[in-house]
Structure formats: structure tokens, C-alpha cells
Amino acid sequence: MGEETPIHSWPCSYYLAAGKRWIPGKLSLTPVSVKFAADGSGELLADFRLAGIAGIKKESSQLIFSSLTILEKGTKHWFGSLHPNRNAVFNVLEHFWRERLLPAGAGAAGSGKGKELAGMLEGSRKRLEDTAQALHSQGEQFDGIMRGLHKIEGDMDVADRLLTELESPSWWPFSGKLWKTPPEAKPKESPAAAAAEPKKPEEILLRIPVIVTHGTDSDAKPGKLTLLPSGLEIRDCNSQLLHRFESRDVDDIRVHTPYEISVRQRFIGKPDNSFRLLSARMPEAIPVLETRFGKKMQFLEDALGFAGAGKSPQADLGTSVWQA
């Protein structure tokens, strides 16, 4: 796939400052740039590099319309009426923009992009430190609560023994010995349970940031794709598990472009369970997926040139029981 081949396109409107009007057209994202072409004439009204973007924000124009703004070389570009919705477009653009920033920041620490990236990393580090301190404080509070509960439990045992002694008749010679009865013996844990070791975490083959779309939902959200020896895990931006595909559960993985795939599990009598994943680092994951899933991989027309073997998967579809 060439650098100018669109990864994704969205119908929207662009505010032309010179004419002070909104122009309908299509916003396109390529591996290195963002473009807007007007409907009808196809005139290219905006064309700028991802590396030159200073910021992407969700804003409101005229206090009414929800818009997306892209700041590039001191110029703010406004985009409105985004389809399917503003959040989906924002998540995809921001993902590719931030992934484009990483190598630039590493290569030029003194540049503006490098400083901006360092600032974001420093902010993340401070938030992690604050979180760690809060967790430590909560742990100390929890320990205090547990000590208090143990003391209350001990006091209740003493009170129970005293009440038992008081309730016994004064002439009963064993009244003072009732509370001295030995406690009931707790059942011992079986040697097998005691010797059981905690399960070791599974080896991670690859983990990349992705934009996740589930089924027919039009909302694209940031998340993570983790490749494991036993299957795939898809998580949201908070590392909460959205779904785990065991290797045997995956019926097919379609490679739409080198940056976008869909993973599907088929069912009889109910809708398929499918996830569509878009990532700037997907070219790293596709060879690993091809190694793990073999013939379950299907390279569609826009991704055939990316297939390592150069073989069209359509040849295998003729004998597929699902296609039949």
C-alpha cells in the first residue's frame, strides 16, 4: 500500500475561511497525511502531513455544531457533520497522529514534537505516581480496618464467654470452665491444595494499540490487541477485557488493508461475533497472525499485495463450507 492510499475516509463538511462557508466533501486519512476533497469538483481544499499536526480537538462551532479541529502550522481547520459520528473519526485520527509522533520524538529530542511527546509522557508518569500514592494510602486504611475488625471479634468472644458464665446456675460447679473449652479444630487443607501453585501468566507474543469496532456498532473506540499462544484478547483503553477469542473459536480473520482486520466467530441461529480492528501498527501483527492462524487468514483485494506468499485466498474459498 502506497503512502497516498487512503486508510479510511469519512463524509463531512469543511469550513472554508476564505468564503466563510461550509463545503461538503470527504475527509481522507493516509499513512502520512490528512486530506479533504470537495464533492462534485473533487478539488483538494486541505492537505497536510500527520507529522505537521500540532493538535486534534473536539470543539463546537457557533456554540451549536459539534466539530473536529486540526491545528497545523498555526492554522486551525474545522470539520463538521462527520459520519458516522465525531468520536469515531477523532479516535482514528488521534491514534494515527500519536503513532506518527513516536518515531519523530525519539529521533529529535530537542524538536517541538519531541518536547510535546516528552510532556505527555511526564504527565502520564505523574498520574501514575499519584495513583500509586492513593493506592498505598487506601492499603493502609484497609489494614487499619482489618485490625479494628479483629479487635471487635476478640471483644465479642470475651463477651460471649461472660454471658455464658452468667447464664449458668450459681450452684453449677463447671460454670467457670465452660468458656475454657478448646476451640473446634479446623479442617486441615489437603496436601494437594497446599501444594498447588498459582498459574503462570501466558506469554505475550505481541500487543499493539488499536481502534475497536464491535459488530455493526458504528462507534470506534481506542483499545489494545494482545496476541497469545492460545488466542487473542481485545481490551478497551482501560485494559478491561472486551472479548477473548480462543484459537479454536476464530473462524476467519479478514485483512481489509495492511492497517485494518476483522476477527469473526460464526454461530448457527444467532449473529456472528465479530470485531473490526484498525491500527497504525497492524503491519507488525499481520505476519504473526498469519503464522498462528494459517488458512483462516483471508487477504481481501486491497491487501493482496501485503500477503507474504502472494497467494490469493479466494482460491481456498471455493471449498469453504460456510461459502457453500
Short mmCIF file of N, CA, C and O in Angstrom, two decimals, residues 28 31 38 42 69 80 93 113 152 161 179 192 195 200 207 227 241 248 260 271 275 281 293-294:
data_model
loop_
_atom_site.label_atom_id
_atom_site.label_comp_id
_atom_site.label_asym_id
_atom_site.label_seq_id
_atom_site.Cartn_x
_atom_site.Cartn_y
_atom_site.Cartn_z
N SER A 28 -10.10 12.28 4.21
CA SER A 28 -9.37 11.02 3.99
C SER A 28 -8.10 11.00 4.83
O SER A 28 -7.42 12.02 4.97
N PRO A 31 -1.44 6.94 5.33
CA PRO A 31 -0.42 6.66 6.35
C PRO A 31 0.41 7.85 6.78
O PRO A 31 0.99 7.85 7.86
N ALA A 38 -13.50 18.29 -2.00
CA ALA A 38 -14.89 18.74 -2.12
C ALA A 38 -15.67 17.78 -3.01
O ALA A 38 -15.13 17.18 -3.95
N GLY A 42 -14.17 17.62 -6.74
CA GLY A 42 -13.01 16.86 -6.30
C GLY A 42 -11.82 17.72 -5.94
O GLY A 42 -10.70 17.21 -5.77
N THR A 69 -11.46 19.88 15.13
CA THR A 69 -10.47 20.85 14.66
C THR A 69 -9.09 20.21 14.62
O THR A 69 -8.73 19.42 15.49
N GLY A 80 -17.02 19.50 10.21
CA GLY A 80 -18.30 19.25 10.86
C GLY A 80 -19.11 18.22 10.10
O GLY A 80 -18.72 17.75 9.02
N LEU A 93 -8.19 9.39 13.89
CA LEU A 93 -7.18 10.40 13.54
C LEU A 93 -6.15 10.56 14.65
O LEU A 93 -4.94 10.63 14.38
N LYS A 113 7.99 18.58 18.45
CA LYS A 113 7.23 17.35 18.62
C LYS A 113 7.82 16.50 19.74
O LYS A 113 7.10 15.89 20.53
N ILE A 152 -12.66 -6.17 67.36
CA ILE A 152 -14.09 -6.31 67.64
C ILE A 152 -14.45 -7.78 67.79
O ILE A 152 -15.22 -8.17 68.68
N ARG A 161 -18.36 -15.40 76.19
CA ARG A 161 -17.99 -16.29 77.29
C ARG A 161 -18.54 -15.81 78.63
O ARG A 161 -19.02 -16.58 79.46
N TRP A 179 -16.18 -21.59 79.45
CA TRP A 179 -15.54 -20.75 78.43
C TRP A 179 -14.13 -21.19 78.10
O TRP A 179 -13.49 -20.68 77.21
N ALA A 192 -2.78 -31.58 48.45
CA ALA A 192 -2.83 -31.19 47.03
C ALA A 192 -3.13 -29.71 46.89
O ALA A 192 -2.55 -29.01 46.07
N ALA A 195 -0.15 -27.64 48.02
CA ALA A 195 0.99 -27.68 47.09
C ALA A 195 0.68 -27.05 45.75
O ALA A 195 1.57 -26.92 44.91
N LYS A 200 0.88 -19.56 36.05
CA LYS A 200 1.78 -18.56 35.49
C LYS A 200 1.09 -17.80 34.36
O LYS A 200 0.31 -18.36 33.61
N ARG A 207 1.59 -7.08 21.47
CA ARG A 207 0.50 -6.23 21.95
C ARG A 207 0.61 -4.87 21.27
O ARG A 207 1.66 -4.24 21.31
N LEU A 227 -1.83 -10.64 21.28
CA LEU A 227 -1.70 -11.94 20.64
C LEU A 227 -1.02 -12.90 21.62
O LEU A 227 0.08 -12.63 22.11
N LEU A 241 -11.13 -6.28 29.76
CA LEU A 241 -11.29 -7.27 28.69
C LEU A 241 -12.65 -7.12 28.02
O LEU A 241 -13.69 -7.20 28.68
N ARG A 248 -9.29 -21.90 18.69
CA ARG A 248 -10.28 -22.76 18.03
C ARG A 248 -11.58 -22.02 17.73
O ARG A 248 -12.38 -22.47 16.89
N GLU A 260 -5.98 -2.66 8.71
CA GLU A 260 -7.30 -2.98 9.24
C GLU A 260 -7.62 -4.46 9.01
O GLU A 260 -7.46 -4.98 7.91
N PRO A 271 -26.47 -14.13 15.58
CA PRO A 271 -25.48 -13.30 14.87
C PRO A 271 -24.04 -13.71 15.18
O PRO A 271 -23.73 -14.21 16.26
N PHE A 275 -15.21 -8.47 15.47
CA PHE A 275 -14.56 -7.22 15.86
C PHE A 275 -13.74 -6.73 14.68
O PHE A 275 -13.05 -7.51 14.02
N ARG A 281 -0.01 0.12 13.67
CA ARG A 281 1.00 -0.93 13.85
C ARG A 281 0.49 -2.31 13.42
O ARG A 281 1.11 -3.32 13.72
N PHE A 293 -2.59 -18.55 12.48
CA PHE A 293 -3.91 -18.98 12.02
C PHE A 293 -3.91 -19.52 10.59
O PHE A 293 -4.93 -20.06 10.15
N GLY A 294 -2.83 -19.37 9.85
CA GLY A 294 -2.69 -20.03 8.56
C GLY A 294 -3.83 -19.77 7.59
O GLY A 294 -4.09 -18.64 7.18
#
